PDB file of C-alpha atoms in Angstrom:
ATOM      1  CA  MET A   1       0.000   0.000   0.000  1.00 57.00           C
ATOM      2  CA  THR A   2       2.813   2.415   0.837  1.00 59.00           C
ATOM      3  CA  ALA A   3       4.484   1.580  -2.490  1.00 61.00           C
ATOM      4  CA  THR A   4       1.246   2.431  -4.306  1.00 63.00           C
ATOM      5  CA  LEU A   5       0.955   5.754  -2.481  1.00 65.00           C
ATOM      6  CA  LEU A   6       4.561   6.663  -3.284  1.00 66.00           C
ATOM      7  CA  THR A   7       4.070   5.711  -6.946  1.00 69.00           C
ATOM      8  CA  ARG A   8       0.946   7.864  -7.133  1.00 70.00           C
ATOM      9  CA  GLN A   9       2.798  10.763  -5.549  1.00 71.00           C
ATOM     10  CA  GLU A  10       5.652  10.432  -8.040  1.00 74.00           C
ATOM     11  CA  ASN A  11       3.253  10.135 -11.006  1.00 71.00           C
ATOM     12  CA  SER A  12       1.317  13.190  -9.814  1.00 75.00           C
ATOM     13  CA  ARG A  13       4.513  15.234  -9.612  1.00 76.00           C
ATOM     14  CA  GLU A  14       5.575  14.125 -13.109  1.00 75.00           C
ATOM     15  CA  LYS A  15       2.114  14.985 -14.448  1.00 77.00           C
ATOM     16  CA  ARG A  16       2.294  18.507 -12.969  1.00 77.00           C
ATOM     17  CA  MET A  17       5.726  19.048 -14.539  1.00 76.00           C
ATOM     18  CA  THR A  18       4.502  17.796 -17.921  1.00 77.00           C
ATOM     19  CA  ILE A  19       1.429  20.053 -17.785  1.00 78.00           C
ATOM     20  CA  GLY A  20       3.692  22.971 -16.841  1.00 78.00           C
ATOM     21  CA  ALA A  21       6.006  22.297 -19.783  1.00 77.00           C
ATOM     22  CA  ILE A  22       3.097  21.960 -22.235  1.00 78.00           C
ATOM     23  CA  THR A  23       1.458  25.144 -20.918  1.00 79.00           C
ATOM     24  CA  THR A  24       4.733  27.049 -21.132  1.00 79.00           C
ATOM     25  CA  GLY A  25       5.275  25.879 -24.712  1.00 77.00           C
ATOM     26  CA  ALA A  26       1.743  26.787 -25.760  1.00 73.00           C
ATOM     27  CA  LEU A  27       1.849  30.245 -24.135  1.00 77.00           C
ATOM     28  CA  THR A  28       5.261  30.907 -25.665  1.00 79.00           C
ATOM     29  CA  ALA A  29       4.080  29.955 -29.151  1.00 75.00           C
ATOM     30  CA  LEU A  30       0.948  32.103 -28.753  1.00 71.00           C
ATOM     31  CA  THR A  31       2.918  35.112 -27.507  1.00 77.00           C
ATOM     32  CA  VAL A  32       5.510  34.779 -30.294  1.00 74.00           C
ATOM     33  CA  GLY A  33       2.746  34.608 -32.888  1.00 71.00           C
ATOM     34  CA  LEU A  34       0.960  37.660 -31.501  1.00 70.00           C
ATOM     35  CA  LEU A  35       4.172  39.676 -31.339  1.00 71.00           C
ATOM     36  CA  LYS A  36       5.047  38.794 -34.930  1.00 71.00           C
ATOM     37  CA  LEU A  37       1.556  39.827 -36.065  1.00 67.00           C
ATOM     38  CA  GLY A  38       2.080  43.199 -34.398  1.00 71.00           C
ATOM     39  CA  ASP A  39       5.414  43.718 -36.230  1.00 73.00           C
ATOM     40  CA  HIS A  40       7.475  43.149 -33.072  1.00 71.00           C
ATOM     41  CA  GLU A  41       9.833  40.606 -34.639  1.00 69.00           C
ATOM     42  CA  ASP A  42      12.684  41.115 -32.155  1.00 74.00           C
ATOM     43  CA  ALA A  43      10.444  40.808 -29.107  1.00 76.00           C
ATOM     44  CA  GLY A  44       8.854  37.650 -30.556  1.00 71.00           C
ATOM     45  CA  GLU A  45      12.255  36.033 -30.993  1.00 74.00           C
ATOM     46  CA  TRP A  46      13.276  36.901 -27.434  1.00 76.00           C
ATOM     47  CA  VAL A  47      10.020  35.507 -26.067  1.00 77.00           C
ATOM     48  CA  GLY A  48      10.592  32.346 -28.124  1.00 76.00           C
ATOM     49  CA  ILE A  49      14.067  31.933 -26.662  1.00 78.00           C
ATOM     50  CA  GLY A  50      12.812  32.569 -23.118  1.00 79.00           C
ATOM     51  CA  GLY A  51       9.945  30.110 -23.562  1.00 78.00           C
ATOM     52  CA  GLY A  52      12.284  27.450 -24.920  1.00 77.00           C
ATOM     53  CA  LEU A  53      14.585  27.923 -21.944  1.00 78.00           C
ATOM     54  CA  ALA A  54      11.628  27.682 -19.544  1.00 81.00           C
ATOM     55  CA  GLU A  55      10.457  24.444 -21.185  1.00 78.00           C
ATOM     56  CA  ALA A  56      13.976  23.005 -21.030  1.00 76.00           C
ATOM     57  CA  GLY A  57      14.237  24.001 -17.370  1.00 80.00           C
ATOM     58  CA  LEU A  58      10.962  22.271 -16.535  1.00 77.00           C
ATOM     59  CA  GLY A  59      12.057  19.144 -18.409  1.00 75.00           C
ATOM     60  CA  ILE A  60      15.429  19.007 -16.668  1.00 78.00           C
ATOM     61  CA  THR A  61      13.815  19.647 -13.269  1.00 78.00           C
ATOM     62  CA  SER A  62      11.394  16.795 -13.920  1.00 74.00           C
ATOM     63  CA  LEU A  63      14.265  14.433 -14.735  1.00 70.00           C
ATOM     64  CA  LEU A  64      16.404  15.427 -11.749  1.00 75.00           C
ATOM     65  CA  GLN A  65      13.742  15.163  -9.049  1.00 75.00           C
ATOM     66  CA  LYS A  66      14.279  12.422  -6.525  1.00 79.00           C
ATOM     67  CA  PRO A  67      11.451   9.947  -6.028  1.00 78.00           C
ATOM     68  CA  PRO A  68       9.445  10.348  -2.804  1.00 80.00           C
ATOM     69  CA  LYS A  69      10.401   8.170   0.154  1.00 86.00           C
ATOM     70  CA  ALA A  70       8.523   6.844   3.152  1.00 83.00           C
ATOM     71  CA  ASP A  71       9.940   5.873   6.531  1.00 87.00           C
ATOM     72  CA  PHE A  72       9.017   2.213   6.869  1.00 84.00           C
ATOM     73  CA  GLN A  73       9.941   0.519  10.157  1.00 89.00           C
ATOM     74  CA  HIS A  74       9.810  -3.252  10.664  1.00 85.00           C
ATOM     75  CA  GLN A  75      11.114  -4.391  14.034  1.00 84.00           C
ATOM     76  CA  ARG A  76      10.237  -8.070  13.434  1.00 89.00           C
ATOM     77  CA  ASN A  77      11.797  -8.478  10.023  1.00 92.00           C
ATOM     78  CA  PRO A  78      11.530 -12.068   8.727  1.00 93.00           C
ATOM     79  CA  LEU A  79      13.923 -11.195   5.900  1.00 93.00           C
ATOM     80  CA  ARG A  80      16.687 -10.497   8.440  1.00 92.00           C
ATOM     81  CA  ASP A  81      16.829 -14.073   9.760  1.00 93.00           C
ATOM     82  CA  ILE A  82      16.937 -15.525   6.257  1.00 93.00           C
ATOM     83  CA  TRP A  83      19.662 -13.091   5.211  1.00 92.00           C
ATOM     84  CA  SER A  84      21.872 -13.289   8.325  1.00 90.00           C
ATOM     85  CA  HIS A  85      21.161 -16.994   8.900  1.00 91.00           C
ATOM     86  CA  PRO A  86      21.566 -17.207  12.710  1.00 93.00           C
ATOM     87  CA  ALA A  87      21.660 -20.594  14.439  1.00 92.00           C
ATOM     88  CA  THR A  88      18.311 -19.846  16.103  1.00 93.00           C
ATOM     89  CA  SER A  89      15.648 -17.655  14.536  1.00 93.00           C
ATOM     90  CA  THR A  90      14.110 -14.730  16.380  1.00 90.00           C
ATOM     91  CA  VAL A  91      11.042 -14.742  14.108  1.00 93.00           C
ATOM     92  CA  PHE A  92      10.325 -18.310  12.987  1.00 94.00           C
ATOM     93  CA  PRO A  93       9.251 -21.196  15.242  1.00 94.00           C
ATOM     94  CA  PRO A  94      11.901 -23.944  15.635  1.00 93.00           C
ATOM     95  CA  LEU A  95      10.083 -26.428  13.350  1.00 90.00           C
ATOM     96  CA  VAL A  96       9.779 -23.879  10.555  1.00 92.00           C
ATOM     97  CA  TRP A  97      13.399 -22.811  11.030  1.00 94.00           C
ATOM     98  CA  TYR A  98      14.533 -26.437  10.829  1.00 92.00           C
ATOM     99  CA  TYR A  99      12.510 -26.935   7.635  1.00 90.00           C
ATOM    100  CA  LEU A 100      13.996 -23.810   6.040  1.00 92.00           C
ATOM    101  CA  ASN A 101      17.551 -24.904   6.941  1.00 92.00           C
ATOM    102  CA  LYS A 102      17.188 -28.574   5.962  1.00 89.00           C
ATOM    103  CA  PRO A 103      19.181 -29.390   2.814  1.00 86.00           C
ATOM    104  CA  LYS A 104      17.003 -30.638  -0.010  1.00 78.00           C
ATOM    105  CA  SER A 105      17.511 -34.135  -1.386  1.00 78.00           C
ATOM    106  CA  GLY A 106      19.845 -34.656  -4.302  1.00 78.00           C
ATOM    107  CA  GLY A 107      22.433 -32.142  -3.154  1.00 80.00           C
ATOM    108  CA  ASN A 108      20.132 -29.159  -3.742  1.00 86.00           C
ATOM    109  CA  PRO A 109      20.622 -26.183  -1.417  1.00 89.00           C
ATOM    110  CA  SER A 110      18.383 -25.548   1.573  1.00 91.00           C
ATOM    111  CA  LEU A 111      15.428 -23.193   1.190  1.00 91.00           C
ATOM    112  CA  ILE A 112      17.356 -20.469   2.991  1.00 93.00           C
ATOM    113  CA  ASP A 113      20.291 -20.800   0.600  1.00 92.00           C
ATOM    114  CA  ALA A 114      17.958 -20.735  -2.406  1.00 91.00           C
ATOM    115  CA  LEU A 115      16.105 -17.673  -1.101  1.00 93.00           C
ATOM    116  CA  ARG A 116      19.350 -15.854  -0.338  1.00 91.00           C
ATOM    117  CA  SER A 117      20.718 -16.431  -3.834  1.00 90.00           C
ATOM    118  CA  ARG A 118      17.475 -15.086  -5.366  1.00 89.00           C
ATOM    119  CA  TRP A 119      17.510 -12.093  -3.033  1.00 90.00           C
ATOM    120  CA  GLU A 120      21.145 -11.322  -3.785  1.00 88.00           C
ATOM    121  CA  LEU A 121      20.175 -11.048  -7.429  1.00 85.00           C
ATOM    122  CA  LEU A 122      17.170  -8.811  -6.634  1.00 82.00           C
ATOM    123  CA  VAL A 123      19.185  -6.501  -4.377  1.00 82.00           C
ATOM    124  CA  SER A 124      22.090  -6.251  -6.838  1.00 80.00           C
ATOM    125  CA  LEU A 125      19.755  -5.470  -9.755  1.00 71.00           C
ATOM    126  CA  ASN A 126      18.052  -2.762  -7.710  1.00 61.00           C
ATOM    127  CA  THR A 127      21.413  -1.332  -6.599  1.00 64.00           C
ATOM    128  CA  GLU A 128      22.706  -1.272 -10.186  1.00 63.00           C
ATOM    129  CA  ALA A 129      19.537   0.500 -11.334  1.00 56.00           C
ATOM    130  CA  LYS A 130      20.012   3.124  -8.612  1.00 57.00           C
ATOM    131  CA  ARG A 131      23.665   3.648  -9.490  1.00 56.00           C
ATOM    132  CA  SER A 132      22.737   4.208 -13.123  1.00 52.00           C
ATOM    133  CA  ARG A 133      20.407   6.968 -11.889  1.00 51.00           C
ATOM    134  CA  ARG A 134      23.182   8.343  -9.642  1.00 52.00           C
ATOM    135  CA  ARG A 135      21.368   7.440  -6.415  1.00 52.00           C
ATOM    136  CA  LYS A 136      24.017   5.757  -4.325  1.00 49.00           C
ATOM    137  CA  GLN A 137      22.178   5.214  -1.037  1.00 60.00           C
ATOM    138  CA  GLU A 138      21.318   1.570  -0.574  1.00 74.00           C
ATOM    139  CA  VAL A 139      18.268   0.471   1.368  1.00 81.00           C
ATOM    140  CA  ASP A 140      18.646  -1.863   4.350  1.00 85.00           C
ATOM    141  CA  TYR A 141      16.001  -4.460   3.506  1.00 89.00           C
ATOM    142  CA  PHE A 142      17.219  -6.708   6.322  1.00 90.00           C
ATOM    143  CA  GLY A 143      17.441  -4.204   9.169  1.00 89.00           C
ATOM    144  CA  LYS A 144      14.849  -2.618  11.434  1.00 90.00           C
ATOM    145  CA  GLY A 145      13.627  -0.105   8.875  1.00 87.00           C
ATOM    146  CA  ASP A 146      14.697   2.531   6.392  1.00 89.00           C
ATOM    147  CA  PHE A 147      13.454   5.204   4.020  1.00 90.00           C
ATOM    148  CA  TYR A 148      12.005   3.377   1.023  1.00 89.00           C
ATOM    149  CA  THR A 149      11.012   4.515  -2.446  1.00 86.00           C
ATOM    150  CA  ALA A 150       8.123   2.784  -4.213  1.00 84.00           C
ATOM    151  CA  GLU A 151      10.679   0.725  -6.140  1.00 84.00           C
ATOM    152  CA  ASP A 152      12.442  -0.333  -2.916  1.00 87.00           C
ATOM    153  CA  LEU A 153       9.136  -1.390  -1.364  1.00 87.00           C
ATOM    154  CA  THR A 154       8.353  -3.435  -4.461  1.00 87.00           C
ATOM    155  CA  VAL A 155      11.678  -5.274  -4.120  1.00 88.00           C
ATOM    156  CA  ARG A 156      10.976  -5.905  -0.419  1.00 90.00           C
ATOM    157  CA  SER A 157       7.469  -7.117  -1.262  1.00 89.00           C
ATOM    158  CA  THR A 158       8.913  -9.506  -3.841  1.00 90.00           C
ATOM    159  CA  MET A 159      11.277 -10.979  -1.244  1.00 92.00           C
ATOM    160  CA  LEU A 160       8.440 -11.370   1.267  1.00 93.00           C
ATOM    161  CA  GLY A 161       6.317 -12.988  -1.431  1.00 93.00           C
ATOM    162  CA  GLN A 162       9.031 -15.525  -2.213  1.00 93.00           C
ATOM    163  CA  LEU A 163       9.360 -16.349   1.486  1.00 94.00           C
ATOM    164  CA  ALA A 164       5.578 -16.690   1.831  1.00 94.00           C
ATOM    165  CA  THR A 165       5.517 -19.056  -1.146  1.00 94.00           C
ATOM    166  CA  GLU A 166       8.150 -21.300   0.422  1.00 92.00           C
ATOM    167  CA  LEU A 167       6.267 -21.333   3.722  1.00 93.00           C
ATOM    168  CA  GLN A 168       3.029 -22.193   1.923  1.00 94.00           C
ATOM    169  CA  LEU A 169       4.797 -25.076   0.160  1.00 91.00           C
ATOM    170  CA  MET A 170       6.044 -26.261   3.552  1.00 89.00           C
ATOM    171  CA  ASN A 171       2.484 -26.096   4.848  1.00 92.00           C
ATOM    172  CA  ASN A 172       1.311 -28.162   1.870  1.00 92.00           C
ATOM    173  CA  ASP A 173       4.006 -30.788   2.543  1.00 87.00           C
ATOM    174  CA  LEU A 174       2.970 -31.001   6.206  1.00 87.00           C
ATOM    175  CA  THR A 175      -0.701 -31.340   5.233  1.00 91.00           C
ATOM    176  CA  ILE A 176       0.146 -34.200   2.875  1.00 91.00           C
ATOM    177  CA  LEU A 177       2.210 -35.874   5.611  1.00 87.00           C
ATOM    178  CA  LEU A 178      -0.625 -35.451   8.118  1.00 88.00           C
ATOM    179  CA  ASN A 179      -3.100 -36.959   5.655  1.00 89.00           C
ATOM    180  CA  GLU A 180      -0.799 -39.930   5.116  1.00 87.00           C
ATOM    181  CA  ILE A 181      -0.462 -40.490   8.857  1.00 86.00           C
ATOM    182  CA  VAL A 182      -4.183 -40.119   9.600  1.00 84.00           C
ATOM    183  CA  ARG A 183      -5.523 -42.050   6.591  1.00 77.00           C
ATOM    184  CA  PRO A 184      -4.332 -45.569   7.657  1.00 62.00           C
ATOM    185  CA  ALA A 185      -5.840 -45.090  11.137  1.00 56.00           C
ATOM    186  CA  VAL A 186      -9.223 -44.301   9.632  1.00 53.00           C
ATOM    187  CA  LYS A 187      -9.247 -47.467   7.452  1.00 55.00           C
ATOM    188  CA  ARG A 188      -8.673 -49.839  10.411  1.00 49.00           C
TER     189      ARG A 188
END
């Protein structure tokens, strides 16, 4: 929800800048035309130059504005335990933590290792995108909170979604196991 609000705020600001640039261009063209009709050629050219500079200024300002941020605090951060991988989790119950740490069969990595490798890719892609836009401050997705842009919140939401999917799959596995255990007792 916060990401949606920040995106709307950013879109609204871009829309205002675009409307300002279009209005400036239209008023400049109208003024230049009127001045040329009144045989004020020199004044029309100066107004045209001034209007062009104003439009360019609005365009550059629009490009250089920083996206809005929101202070988003999360004291119980489930991403932190996955990322830092402590021996005992502060967020997950012991059974869930064991399941997340258990290596998969066939030499496949544990769920935590798989999640971490996916998250490393997400975080590095987001960091590279920020560097290309000359924003060097990195967000602490795994801490107790930070100032997030809409894009940062989307990355965090993606990580939480991946974790939720793995936990839902674990729940499905446990339901299947429970059904297998209970089913023979019912047939007796």
